[in-house]
Tab-separated table of C-alpha atoms in Angstrom:
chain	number	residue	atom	x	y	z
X	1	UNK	CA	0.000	0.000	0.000
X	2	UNK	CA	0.976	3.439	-0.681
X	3	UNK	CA	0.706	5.725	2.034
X	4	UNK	CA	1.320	9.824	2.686
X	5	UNK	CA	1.367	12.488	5.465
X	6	UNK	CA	1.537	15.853	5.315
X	7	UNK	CA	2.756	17.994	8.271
X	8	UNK	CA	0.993	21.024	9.816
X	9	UNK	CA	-1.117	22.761	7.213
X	10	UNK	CA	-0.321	26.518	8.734
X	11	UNK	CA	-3.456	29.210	6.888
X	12	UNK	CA	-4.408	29.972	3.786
X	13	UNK	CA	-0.844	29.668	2.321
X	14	UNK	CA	-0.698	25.896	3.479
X	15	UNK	CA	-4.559	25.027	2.655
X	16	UNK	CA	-3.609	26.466	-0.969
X	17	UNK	CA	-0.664	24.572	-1.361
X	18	UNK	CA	-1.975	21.362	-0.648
X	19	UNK	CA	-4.422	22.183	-2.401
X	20	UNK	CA	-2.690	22.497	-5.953
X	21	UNK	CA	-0.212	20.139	-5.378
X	22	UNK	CA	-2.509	16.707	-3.677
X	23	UNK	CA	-4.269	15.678	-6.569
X	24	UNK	CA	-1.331	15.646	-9.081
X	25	UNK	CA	1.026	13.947	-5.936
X	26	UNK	CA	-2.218	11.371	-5.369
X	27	UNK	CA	-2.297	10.097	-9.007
X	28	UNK	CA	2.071	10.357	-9.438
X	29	UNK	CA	1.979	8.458	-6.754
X	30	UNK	CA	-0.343	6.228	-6.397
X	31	UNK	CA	-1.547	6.828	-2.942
X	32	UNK	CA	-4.212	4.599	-1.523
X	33	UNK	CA	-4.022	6.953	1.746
X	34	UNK	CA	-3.478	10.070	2.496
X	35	UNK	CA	-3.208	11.852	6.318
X	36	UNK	CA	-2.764	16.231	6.582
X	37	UNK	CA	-2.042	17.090	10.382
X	38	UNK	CA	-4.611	20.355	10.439
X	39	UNK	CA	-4.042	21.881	13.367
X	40	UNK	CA	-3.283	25.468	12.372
X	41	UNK	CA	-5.206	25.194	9.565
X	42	UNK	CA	-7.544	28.033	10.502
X	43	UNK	CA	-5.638	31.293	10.261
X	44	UNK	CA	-2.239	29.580	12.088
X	45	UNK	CA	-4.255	28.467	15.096
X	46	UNK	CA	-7.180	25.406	15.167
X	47	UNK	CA	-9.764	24.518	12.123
X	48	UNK	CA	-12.920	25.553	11.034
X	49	UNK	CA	-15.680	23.430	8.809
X	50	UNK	CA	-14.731	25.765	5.959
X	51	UNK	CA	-11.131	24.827	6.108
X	52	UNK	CA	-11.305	21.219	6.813
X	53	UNK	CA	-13.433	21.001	3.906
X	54	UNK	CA	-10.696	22.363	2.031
X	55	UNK	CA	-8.549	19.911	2.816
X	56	UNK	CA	-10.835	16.927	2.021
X	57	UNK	CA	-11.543	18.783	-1.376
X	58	UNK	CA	-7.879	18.769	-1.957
X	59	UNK	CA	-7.459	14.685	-1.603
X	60	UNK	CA	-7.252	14.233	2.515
X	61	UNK	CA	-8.720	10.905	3.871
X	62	UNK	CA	-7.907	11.680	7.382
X	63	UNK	CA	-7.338	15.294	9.197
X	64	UNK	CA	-5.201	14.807	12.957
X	65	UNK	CA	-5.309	17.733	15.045
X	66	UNK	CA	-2.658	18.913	18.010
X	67	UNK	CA	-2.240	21.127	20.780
X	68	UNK	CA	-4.301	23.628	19.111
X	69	UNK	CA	-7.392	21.854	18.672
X	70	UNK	CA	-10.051	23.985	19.635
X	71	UNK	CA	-8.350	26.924	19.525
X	72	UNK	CA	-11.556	27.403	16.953
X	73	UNK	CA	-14.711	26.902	19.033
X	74	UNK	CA	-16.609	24.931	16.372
X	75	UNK	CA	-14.081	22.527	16.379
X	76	UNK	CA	-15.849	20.835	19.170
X	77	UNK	CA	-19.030	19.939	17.411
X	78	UNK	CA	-17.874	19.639	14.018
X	79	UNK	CA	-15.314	17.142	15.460
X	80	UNK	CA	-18.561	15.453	16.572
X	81	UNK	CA	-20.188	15.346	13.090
X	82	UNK	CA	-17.128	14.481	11.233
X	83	UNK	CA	-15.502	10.807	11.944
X	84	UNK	CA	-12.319	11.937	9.117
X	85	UNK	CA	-11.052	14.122	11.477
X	86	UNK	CA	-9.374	13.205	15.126
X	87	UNK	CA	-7.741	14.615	17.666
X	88	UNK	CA	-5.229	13.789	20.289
X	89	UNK	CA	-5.820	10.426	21.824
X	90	UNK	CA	-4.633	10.609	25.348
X	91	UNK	CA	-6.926	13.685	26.857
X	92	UNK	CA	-8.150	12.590	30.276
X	93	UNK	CA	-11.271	10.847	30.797
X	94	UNK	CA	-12.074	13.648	32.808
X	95	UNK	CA	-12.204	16.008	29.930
X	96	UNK	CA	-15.044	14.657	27.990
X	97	UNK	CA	-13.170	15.512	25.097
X	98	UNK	CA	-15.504	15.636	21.956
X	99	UNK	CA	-14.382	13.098	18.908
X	100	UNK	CA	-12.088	10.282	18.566
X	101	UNK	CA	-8.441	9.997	18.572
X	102	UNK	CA	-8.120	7.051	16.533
X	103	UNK	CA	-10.424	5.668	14.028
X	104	UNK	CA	-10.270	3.238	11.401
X	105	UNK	CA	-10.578	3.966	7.667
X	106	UNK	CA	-11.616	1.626	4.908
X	107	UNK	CA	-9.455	2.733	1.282
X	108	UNK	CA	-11.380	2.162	-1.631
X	109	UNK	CA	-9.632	-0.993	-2.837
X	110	UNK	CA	-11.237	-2.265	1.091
X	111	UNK	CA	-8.023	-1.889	3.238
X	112	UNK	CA	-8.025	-1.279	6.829
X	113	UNK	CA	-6.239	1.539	7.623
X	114	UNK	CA	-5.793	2.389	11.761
X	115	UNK	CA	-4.820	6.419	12.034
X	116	UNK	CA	-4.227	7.170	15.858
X	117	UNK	CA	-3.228	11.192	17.020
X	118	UNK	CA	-1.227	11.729	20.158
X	119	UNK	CA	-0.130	14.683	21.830
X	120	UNK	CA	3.598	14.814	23.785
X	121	UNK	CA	4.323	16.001	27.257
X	122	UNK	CA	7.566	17.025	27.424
X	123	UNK	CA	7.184	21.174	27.343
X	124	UNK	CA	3.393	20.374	25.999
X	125	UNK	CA	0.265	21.247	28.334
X	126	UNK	CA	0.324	17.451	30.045
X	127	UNK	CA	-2.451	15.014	28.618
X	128	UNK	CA	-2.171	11.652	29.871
X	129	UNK	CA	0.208	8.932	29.249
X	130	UNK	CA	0.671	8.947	24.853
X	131	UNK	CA	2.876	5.294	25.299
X	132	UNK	CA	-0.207	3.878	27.670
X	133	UNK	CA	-2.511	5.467	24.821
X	134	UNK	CA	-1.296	3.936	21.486
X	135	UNK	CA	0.255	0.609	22.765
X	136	UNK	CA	-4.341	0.046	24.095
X	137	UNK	CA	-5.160	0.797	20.377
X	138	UNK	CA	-2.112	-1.101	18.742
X	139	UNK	CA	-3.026	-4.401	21.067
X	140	UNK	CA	-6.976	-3.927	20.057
X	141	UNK	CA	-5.986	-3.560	16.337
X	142	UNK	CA	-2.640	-5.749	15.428
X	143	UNK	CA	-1.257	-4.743	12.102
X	144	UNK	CA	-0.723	-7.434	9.303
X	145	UNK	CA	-4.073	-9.024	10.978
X	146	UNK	CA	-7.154	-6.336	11.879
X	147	UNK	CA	-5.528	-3.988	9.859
X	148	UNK	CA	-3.351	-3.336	6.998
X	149	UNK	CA	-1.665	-0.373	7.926
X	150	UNK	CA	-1.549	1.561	11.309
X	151	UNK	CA	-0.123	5.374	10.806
X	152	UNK	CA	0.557	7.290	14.094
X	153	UNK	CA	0.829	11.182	14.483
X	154	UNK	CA	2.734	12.169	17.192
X	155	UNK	CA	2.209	15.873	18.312
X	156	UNK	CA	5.130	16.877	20.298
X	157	UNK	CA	7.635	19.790	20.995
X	158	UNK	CA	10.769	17.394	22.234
X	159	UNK	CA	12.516	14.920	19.597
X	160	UNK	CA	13.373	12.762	21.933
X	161	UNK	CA	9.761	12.052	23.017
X	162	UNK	CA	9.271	11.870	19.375
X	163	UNK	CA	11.960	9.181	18.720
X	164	UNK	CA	10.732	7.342	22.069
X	165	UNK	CA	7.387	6.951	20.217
X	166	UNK	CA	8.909	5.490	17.224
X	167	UNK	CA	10.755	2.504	19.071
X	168	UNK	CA	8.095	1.991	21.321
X	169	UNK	CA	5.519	1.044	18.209
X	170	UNK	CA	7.750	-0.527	16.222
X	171	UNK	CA	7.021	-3.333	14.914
X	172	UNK	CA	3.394	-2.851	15.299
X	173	UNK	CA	2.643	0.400	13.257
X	174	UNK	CA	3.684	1.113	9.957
X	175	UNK	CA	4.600	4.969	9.949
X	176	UNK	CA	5.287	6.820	13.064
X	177	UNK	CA	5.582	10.377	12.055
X	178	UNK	CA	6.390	13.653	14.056
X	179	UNK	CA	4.386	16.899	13.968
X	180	UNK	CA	4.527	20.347	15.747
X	181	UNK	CA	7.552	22.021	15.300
X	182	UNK	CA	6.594	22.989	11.266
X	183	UNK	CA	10.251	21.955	10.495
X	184	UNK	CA	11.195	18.733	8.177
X	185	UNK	CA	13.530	16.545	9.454
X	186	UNK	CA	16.627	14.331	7.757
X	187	UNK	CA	16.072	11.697	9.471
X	188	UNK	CA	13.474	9.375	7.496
X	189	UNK	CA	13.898	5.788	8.663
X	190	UNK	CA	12.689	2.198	8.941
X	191	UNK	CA	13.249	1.000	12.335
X	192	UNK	CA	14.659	-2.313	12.952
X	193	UNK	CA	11.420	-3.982	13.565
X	194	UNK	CA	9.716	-2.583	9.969
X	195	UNK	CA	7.972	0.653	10.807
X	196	UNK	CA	8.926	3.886	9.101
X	197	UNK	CA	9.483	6.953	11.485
X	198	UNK	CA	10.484	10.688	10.717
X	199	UNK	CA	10.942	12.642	13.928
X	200	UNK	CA	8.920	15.981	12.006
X	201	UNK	CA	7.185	15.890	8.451
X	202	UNK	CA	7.300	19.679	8.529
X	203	UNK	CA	4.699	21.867	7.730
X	204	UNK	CA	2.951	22.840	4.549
X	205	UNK	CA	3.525	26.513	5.172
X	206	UNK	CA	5.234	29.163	3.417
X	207	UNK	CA	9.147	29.242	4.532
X	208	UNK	CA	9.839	32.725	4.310
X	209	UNK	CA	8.627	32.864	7.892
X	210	UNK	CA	8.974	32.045	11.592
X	211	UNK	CA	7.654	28.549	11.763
X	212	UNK	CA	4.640	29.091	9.066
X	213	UNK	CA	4.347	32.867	10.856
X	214	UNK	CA	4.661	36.105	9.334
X	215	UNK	CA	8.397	37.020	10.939
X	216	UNK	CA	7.469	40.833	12.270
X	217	UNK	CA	5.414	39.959	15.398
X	218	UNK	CA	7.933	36.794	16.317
X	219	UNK	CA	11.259	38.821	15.491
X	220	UNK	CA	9.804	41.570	17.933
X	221	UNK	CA	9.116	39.346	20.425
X	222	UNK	CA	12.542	37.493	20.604
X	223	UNK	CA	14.287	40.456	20.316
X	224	UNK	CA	12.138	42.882	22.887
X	225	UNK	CA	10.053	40.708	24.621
X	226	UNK	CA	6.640	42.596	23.846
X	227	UNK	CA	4.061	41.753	22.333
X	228	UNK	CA	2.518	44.046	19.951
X	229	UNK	CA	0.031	41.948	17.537
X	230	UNK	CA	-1.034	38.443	16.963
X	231	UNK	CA	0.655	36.184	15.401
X	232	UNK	CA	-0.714	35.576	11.509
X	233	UNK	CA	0.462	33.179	9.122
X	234	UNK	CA	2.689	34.050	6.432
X	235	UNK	CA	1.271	34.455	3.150
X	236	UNK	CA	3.684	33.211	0.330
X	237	UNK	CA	3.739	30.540	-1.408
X	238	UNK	CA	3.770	26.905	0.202
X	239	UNK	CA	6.051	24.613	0.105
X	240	UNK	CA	3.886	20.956	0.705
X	241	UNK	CA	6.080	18.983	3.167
X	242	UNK	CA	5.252	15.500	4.453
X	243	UNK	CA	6.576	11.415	3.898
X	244	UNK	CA	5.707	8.921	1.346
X	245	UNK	CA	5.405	5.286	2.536
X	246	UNK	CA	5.165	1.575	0.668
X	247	UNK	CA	3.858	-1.240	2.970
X	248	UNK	CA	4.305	-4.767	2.580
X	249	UNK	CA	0.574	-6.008	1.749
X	250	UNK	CA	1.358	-9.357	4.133
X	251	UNK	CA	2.729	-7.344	7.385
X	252	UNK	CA	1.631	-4.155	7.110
X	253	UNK	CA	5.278	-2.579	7.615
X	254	UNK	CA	7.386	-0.237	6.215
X	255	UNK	CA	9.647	-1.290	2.644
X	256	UNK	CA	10.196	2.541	1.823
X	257	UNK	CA	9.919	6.088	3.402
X	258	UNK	CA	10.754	9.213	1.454
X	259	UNK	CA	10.417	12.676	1.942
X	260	UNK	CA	8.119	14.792	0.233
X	261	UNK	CA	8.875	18.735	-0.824
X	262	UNK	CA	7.023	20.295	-3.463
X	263	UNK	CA	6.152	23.944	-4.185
X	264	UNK	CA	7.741	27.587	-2.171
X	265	UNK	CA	10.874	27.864	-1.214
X	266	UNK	CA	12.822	24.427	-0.326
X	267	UNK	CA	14.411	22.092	-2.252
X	268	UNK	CA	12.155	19.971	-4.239
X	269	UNK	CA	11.551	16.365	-3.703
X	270	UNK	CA	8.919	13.851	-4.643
X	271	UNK	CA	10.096	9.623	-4.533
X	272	UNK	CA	10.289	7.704	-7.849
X	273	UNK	CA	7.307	5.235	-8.173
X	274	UNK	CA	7.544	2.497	-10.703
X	275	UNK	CA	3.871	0.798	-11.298
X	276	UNK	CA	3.554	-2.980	-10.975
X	277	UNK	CA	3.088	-4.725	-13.827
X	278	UNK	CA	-0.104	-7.025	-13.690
X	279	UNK	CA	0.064	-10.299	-14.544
Protein backbone atom coordinates (compact mmCIF):
# COMPACT_ATOMS: atom_id res chain seq x y z
CA UNK A 1 0.00 0.00 0.00
CA UNK A 2 0.98 3.44 -0.68
CA UNK A 3 0.71 5.72 2.03
CA UNK A 4 1.32 9.82 2.69
CA UNK A 5 1.37 12.49 5.47
CA UNK A 6 1.54 15.85 5.32
CA UNK A 7 2.76 17.99 8.27
CA UNK A 8 0.99 21.02 9.82
CA UNK A 9 -1.12 22.76 7.21
CA UNK A 10 -0.32 26.52 8.73
CA UNK A 11 -3.46 29.21 6.89
CA UNK A 12 -4.41 29.97 3.79
CA UNK A 13 -0.84 29.67 2.32
CA UNK A 14 -0.70 25.90 3.48
CA UNK A 15 -4.56 25.03 2.65
CA UNK A 16 -3.61 26.47 -0.97
CA UNK A 17 -0.66 24.57 -1.36
CA UNK A 18 -1.98 21.36 -0.65
CA UNK A 19 -4.42 22.18 -2.40
CA UNK A 20 -2.69 22.50 -5.95
CA UNK A 21 -0.21 20.14 -5.38
CA UNK A 22 -2.51 16.71 -3.68
CA UNK A 23 -4.27 15.68 -6.57
CA UNK A 24 -1.33 15.65 -9.08
CA UNK A 25 1.03 13.95 -5.94
CA UNK A 26 -2.22 11.37 -5.37
CA UNK A 27 -2.30 10.10 -9.01
CA UNK A 28 2.07 10.36 -9.44
CA UNK A 29 1.98 8.46 -6.75
CA UNK A 30 -0.34 6.23 -6.40
CA UNK A 31 -1.55 6.83 -2.94
CA UNK A 32 -4.21 4.60 -1.52
CA UNK A 33 -4.02 6.95 1.75
CA UNK A 34 -3.48 10.07 2.50
CA UNK A 35 -3.21 11.85 6.32
CA UNK A 36 -2.76 16.23 6.58
CA UNK A 37 -2.04 17.09 10.38
CA UNK A 38 -4.61 20.35 10.44
CA UNK A 39 -4.04 21.88 13.37
CA UNK A 40 -3.28 25.47 12.37
CA UNK A 41 -5.21 25.19 9.56
CA UNK A 42 -7.54 28.03 10.50
CA UNK A 43 -5.64 31.29 10.26
CA UNK A 44 -2.24 29.58 12.09
CA UNK A 45 -4.25 28.47 15.10
CA UNK A 46 -7.18 25.41 15.17
CA UNK A 47 -9.76 24.52 12.12
CA UNK A 48 -12.92 25.55 11.03
CA UNK A 49 -15.68 23.43 8.81
CA UNK A 50 -14.73 25.76 5.96
CA UNK A 51 -11.13 24.83 6.11
CA UNK A 52 -11.31 21.22 6.81
CA UNK A 53 -13.43 21.00 3.91
CA UNK A 54 -10.70 22.36 2.03
CA UNK A 55 -8.55 19.91 2.82
CA UNK A 56 -10.83 16.93 2.02
CA UNK A 57 -11.54 18.78 -1.38
CA UNK A 58 -7.88 18.77 -1.96
CA UNK A 59 -7.46 14.69 -1.60
CA UNK A 60 -7.25 14.23 2.52
CA UNK A 61 -8.72 10.91 3.87
CA UNK A 62 -7.91 11.68 7.38
CA UNK A 63 -7.34 15.29 9.20
CA UNK A 64 -5.20 14.81 12.96
CA UNK A 65 -5.31 17.73 15.04
CA UNK A 66 -2.66 18.91 18.01
CA UNK A 67 -2.24 21.13 20.78
CA UNK A 68 -4.30 23.63 19.11
CA UNK A 69 -7.39 21.85 18.67
CA UNK A 70 -10.05 23.99 19.63
CA UNK A 71 -8.35 26.92 19.53
CA UNK A 72 -11.56 27.40 16.95
CA UNK A 73 -14.71 26.90 19.03
CA UNK A 74 -16.61 24.93 16.37
CA UNK A 75 -14.08 22.53 16.38
CA UNK A 76 -15.85 20.84 19.17
CA UNK A 77 -19.03 19.94 17.41
CA UNK A 78 -17.87 19.64 14.02
CA UNK A 79 -15.31 17.14 15.46
CA UNK A 80 -18.56 15.45 16.57
CA UNK A 81 -20.19 15.35 13.09
CA UNK A 82 -17.13 14.48 11.23
CA UNK A 83 -15.50 10.81 11.94
CA UNK A 84 -12.32 11.94 9.12
CA UNK A 85 -11.05 14.12 11.48
CA UNK A 86 -9.37 13.20 15.13
CA UNK A 87 -7.74 14.61 17.67
CA UNK A 88 -5.23 13.79 20.29
CA UNK A 89 -5.82 10.43 21.82
CA UNK A 90 -4.63 10.61 25.35
CA UNK A 91 -6.93 13.68 26.86
CA UNK A 92 -8.15 12.59 30.28
CA UNK A 93 -11.27 10.85 30.80
CA UNK A 94 -12.07 13.65 32.81
CA UNK A 95 -12.20 16.01 29.93
CA UNK A 96 -15.04 14.66 27.99
CA UNK A 97 -13.17 15.51 25.10
CA UNK A 98 -15.50 15.64 21.96
CA UNK A 99 -14.38 13.10 18.91
CA UNK A 100 -12.09 10.28 18.57
CA UNK A 101 -8.44 10.00 18.57
CA UNK A 102 -8.12 7.05 16.53
CA UNK A 103 -10.42 5.67 14.03
CA UNK A 104 -10.27 3.24 11.40
CA UNK A 105 -10.58 3.97 7.67
CA UNK A 106 -11.62 1.63 4.91
CA UNK A 107 -9.46 2.73 1.28
CA UNK A 108 -11.38 2.16 -1.63
CA UNK A 109 -9.63 -0.99 -2.84
CA UNK A 110 -11.24 -2.26 1.09
CA UNK A 111 -8.02 -1.89 3.24
CA UNK A 112 -8.03 -1.28 6.83
CA UNK A 113 -6.24 1.54 7.62
CA UNK A 114 -5.79 2.39 11.76
CA UNK A 115 -4.82 6.42 12.03
CA UNK A 116 -4.23 7.17 15.86
CA UNK A 117 -3.23 11.19 17.02
CA UNK A 118 -1.23 11.73 20.16
CA UNK A 119 -0.13 14.68 21.83
CA UNK A 120 3.60 14.81 23.78
CA UNK A 121 4.32 16.00 27.26
CA UNK A 122 7.57 17.02 27.42
CA UNK A 123 7.18 21.17 27.34
CA UNK A 124 3.39 20.37 26.00
CA UNK A 125 0.26 21.25 28.33
CA UNK A 126 0.32 17.45 30.04
CA UNK A 127 -2.45 15.01 28.62
CA UNK A 128 -2.17 11.65 29.87
CA UNK A 129 0.21 8.93 29.25
CA UNK A 130 0.67 8.95 24.85
CA UNK A 131 2.88 5.29 25.30
CA UNK A 132 -0.21 3.88 27.67
CA UNK A 133 -2.51 5.47 24.82
CA UNK A 134 -1.30 3.94 21.49
CA UNK A 135 0.25 0.61 22.77
CA UNK A 136 -4.34 0.05 24.09
CA UNK A 137 -5.16 0.80 20.38
CA UNK A 138 -2.11 -1.10 18.74
CA UNK A 139 -3.03 -4.40 21.07
CA UNK A 140 -6.98 -3.93 20.06
CA UNK A 141 -5.99 -3.56 16.34
CA UNK A 142 -2.64 -5.75 15.43
CA UNK A 143 -1.26 -4.74 12.10
CA UNK A 144 -0.72 -7.43 9.30
CA UNK A 145 -4.07 -9.02 10.98
CA UNK A 146 -7.15 -6.34 11.88
CA UNK A 147 -5.53 -3.99 9.86
CA UNK A 148 -3.35 -3.34 7.00
CA UNK A 149 -1.67 -0.37 7.93
CA UNK A 150 -1.55 1.56 11.31
CA UNK A 151 -0.12 5.37 10.81
CA UNK A 152 0.56 7.29 14.09
CA UNK A 153 0.83 11.18 14.48
CA UNK A 154 2.73 12.17 17.19
CA UNK A 155 2.21 15.87 18.31
CA UNK A 156 5.13 16.88 20.30
CA UNK A 157 7.63 19.79 20.99
CA UNK A 158 10.77 17.39 22.23
CA UNK A 159 12.52 14.92 19.60
CA UNK A 160 13.37 12.76 21.93
CA UNK A 161 9.76 12.05 23.02
CA UNK A 162 9.27 11.87 19.37
CA UNK A 163 11.96 9.18 18.72
CA UNK A 164 10.73 7.34 22.07
CA UNK A 165 7.39 6.95 20.22
CA UNK A 166 8.91 5.49 17.22
CA UNK A 167 10.75 2.50 19.07
CA UNK A 168 8.09 1.99 21.32
CA UNK A 169 5.52 1.04 18.21
CA UNK A 170 7.75 -0.53 16.22
CA UNK A 171 7.02 -3.33 14.91
CA UNK A 172 3.39 -2.85 15.30
CA UNK A 173 2.64 0.40 13.26
CA UNK A 174 3.68 1.11 9.96
CA UNK A 175 4.60 4.97 9.95
CA UNK A 176 5.29 6.82 13.06
CA UNK A 177 5.58 10.38 12.06
CA UNK A 178 6.39 13.65 14.06
CA UNK A 179 4.39 16.90 13.97
CA UNK A 180 4.53 20.35 15.75
CA UNK A 181 7.55 22.02 15.30
CA UNK A 182 6.59 22.99 11.27
CA UNK A 183 10.25 21.96 10.49
CA UNK A 184 11.20 18.73 8.18
CA UNK A 185 13.53 16.54 9.45
CA UNK A 186 16.63 14.33 7.76
CA UNK A 187 16.07 11.70 9.47
CA UNK A 188 13.47 9.38 7.50
CA UNK A 189 13.90 5.79 8.66
CA UNK A 190 12.69 2.20 8.94
CA UNK A 191 13.25 1.00 12.34
CA UNK A 192 14.66 -2.31 12.95
CA UNK A 193 11.42 -3.98 13.56
CA UNK A 194 9.72 -2.58 9.97
CA UNK A 195 7.97 0.65 10.81
CA UNK A 196 8.93 3.89 9.10
CA UNK A 197 9.48 6.95 11.48
CA UNK A 198 10.48 10.69 10.72
CA UNK A 199 10.94 12.64 13.93
CA UNK A 200 8.92 15.98 12.01
CA UNK A 201 7.18 15.89 8.45
CA UNK A 202 7.30 19.68 8.53
CA UNK A 203 4.70 21.87 7.73
CA UNK A 204 2.95 22.84 4.55
CA UNK A 205 3.53 26.51 5.17
CA UNK A 206 5.23 29.16 3.42
CA UNK A 207 9.15 29.24 4.53
CA UNK A 208 9.84 32.72 4.31
CA UNK A 209 8.63 32.86 7.89
CA UNK A 210 8.97 32.04 11.59
CA UNK A 211 7.65 28.55 11.76
CA UNK A 212 4.64 29.09 9.07
CA UNK A 213 4.35 32.87 10.86
CA UNK A 214 4.66 36.10 9.33
CA UNK A 215 8.40 37.02 10.94
CA UNK A 216 7.47 40.83 12.27
CA UNK A 217 5.41 39.96 15.40
CA UNK A 218 7.93 36.79 16.32
CA UNK A 219 11.26 38.82 15.49
CA UNK A 220 9.80 41.57 17.93
CA UNK A 221 9.12 39.35 20.43
CA UNK A 222 12.54 37.49 20.60
CA UNK A 223 14.29 40.46 20.32
CA UNK A 224 12.14 42.88 22.89
CA UNK A 225 10.05 40.71 24.62
CA UNK A 226 6.64 42.60 23.85
CA UNK A 227 4.06 41.75 22.33
CA UNK A 228 2.52 44.05 19.95
CA UNK A 229 0.03 41.95 17.54
CA UNK A 230 -1.03 38.44 16.96
CA UNK A 231 0.65 36.18 15.40
CA UNK A 232 -0.71 35.58 11.51
CA UNK A 233 0.46 33.18 9.12
CA UNK A 234 2.69 34.05 6.43
CA UNK A 235 1.27 34.45 3.15
CA UNK A 236 3.68 33.21 0.33
CA UNK A 237 3.74 30.54 -1.41
CA UNK A 238 3.77 26.91 0.20
CA UNK A 239 6.05 24.61 0.10
CA UNK A 240 3.89 20.96 0.70
CA UNK A 241 6.08 18.98 3.17
CA UNK A 242 5.25 15.50 4.45
CA UNK A 243 6.58 11.42 3.90
CA UNK A 244 5.71 8.92 1.35
CA UNK A 245 5.41 5.29 2.54
CA UNK A 246 5.16 1.58 0.67
CA UNK A 247 3.86 -1.24 2.97
CA UNK A 248 4.30 -4.77 2.58
CA UNK A 249 0.57 -6.01 1.75
CA UNK A 250 1.36 -9.36 4.13
CA UNK A 251 2.73 -7.34 7.38
CA UNK A 252 1.63 -4.16 7.11
CA UNK A 253 5.28 -2.58 7.61
CA UNK A 254 7.39 -0.24 6.21
CA UNK A 255 9.65 -1.29 2.64
CA UNK A 256 10.20 2.54 1.82
CA UNK A 257 9.92 6.09 3.40
CA UNK A 258 10.75 9.21 1.45
CA UNK A 259 10.42 12.68 1.94
CA UNK A 260 8.12 14.79 0.23
CA UNK A 261 8.87 18.73 -0.82
CA UNK A 262 7.02 20.30 -3.46
CA UNK A 263 6.15 23.94 -4.19
CA UNK A 264 7.74 27.59 -2.17
CA UNK A 265 10.87 27.86 -1.21
CA UNK A 266 12.82 24.43 -0.33
CA UNK A 267 14.41 22.09 -2.25
CA UNK A 268 12.15 19.97 -4.24
CA UNK A 269 11.55 16.37 -3.70
CA UNK A 270 8.92 13.85 -4.64
CA UNK A 271 10.10 9.62 -4.53
CA UNK A 272 10.29 7.70 -7.85
CA UNK A 273 7.31 5.23 -8.17
CA UNK A 274 7.54 2.50 -10.70
CA UNK A 275 3.87 0.80 -11.30
CA UNK A 276 3.55 -2.98 -10.97
CA UNK A 277 3.09 -4.72 -13.83
CA UNK A 278 -0.10 -7.02 -13.69
CA UNK A 279 0.06 -10.30 -14.54
Amino acid sequence: MRLAFFGDIVGRSGREGLGRHLPDLRRRLGLEFVVVNAENAAAGFGITERTAQDLFNAGADCLTLGNHAWDQKEALTYIVREPRMIRPLNYPALSHAPGRGAQLFTTERGRLVLVVNLLGRAHMDPLDDPFAAVDRELEACPLGGAVDAAIVDMHAEATSEKMAMGHFCDGRASLVVGTHTHVPTADGQILPGGTAYQTDAGACADYDSVIGNDKEEPLRRFTTRIAQSRFKPAEGPATVCGVFVETDDVTGLALRIEPIRVGGRLSQTVPAVVEKVKA
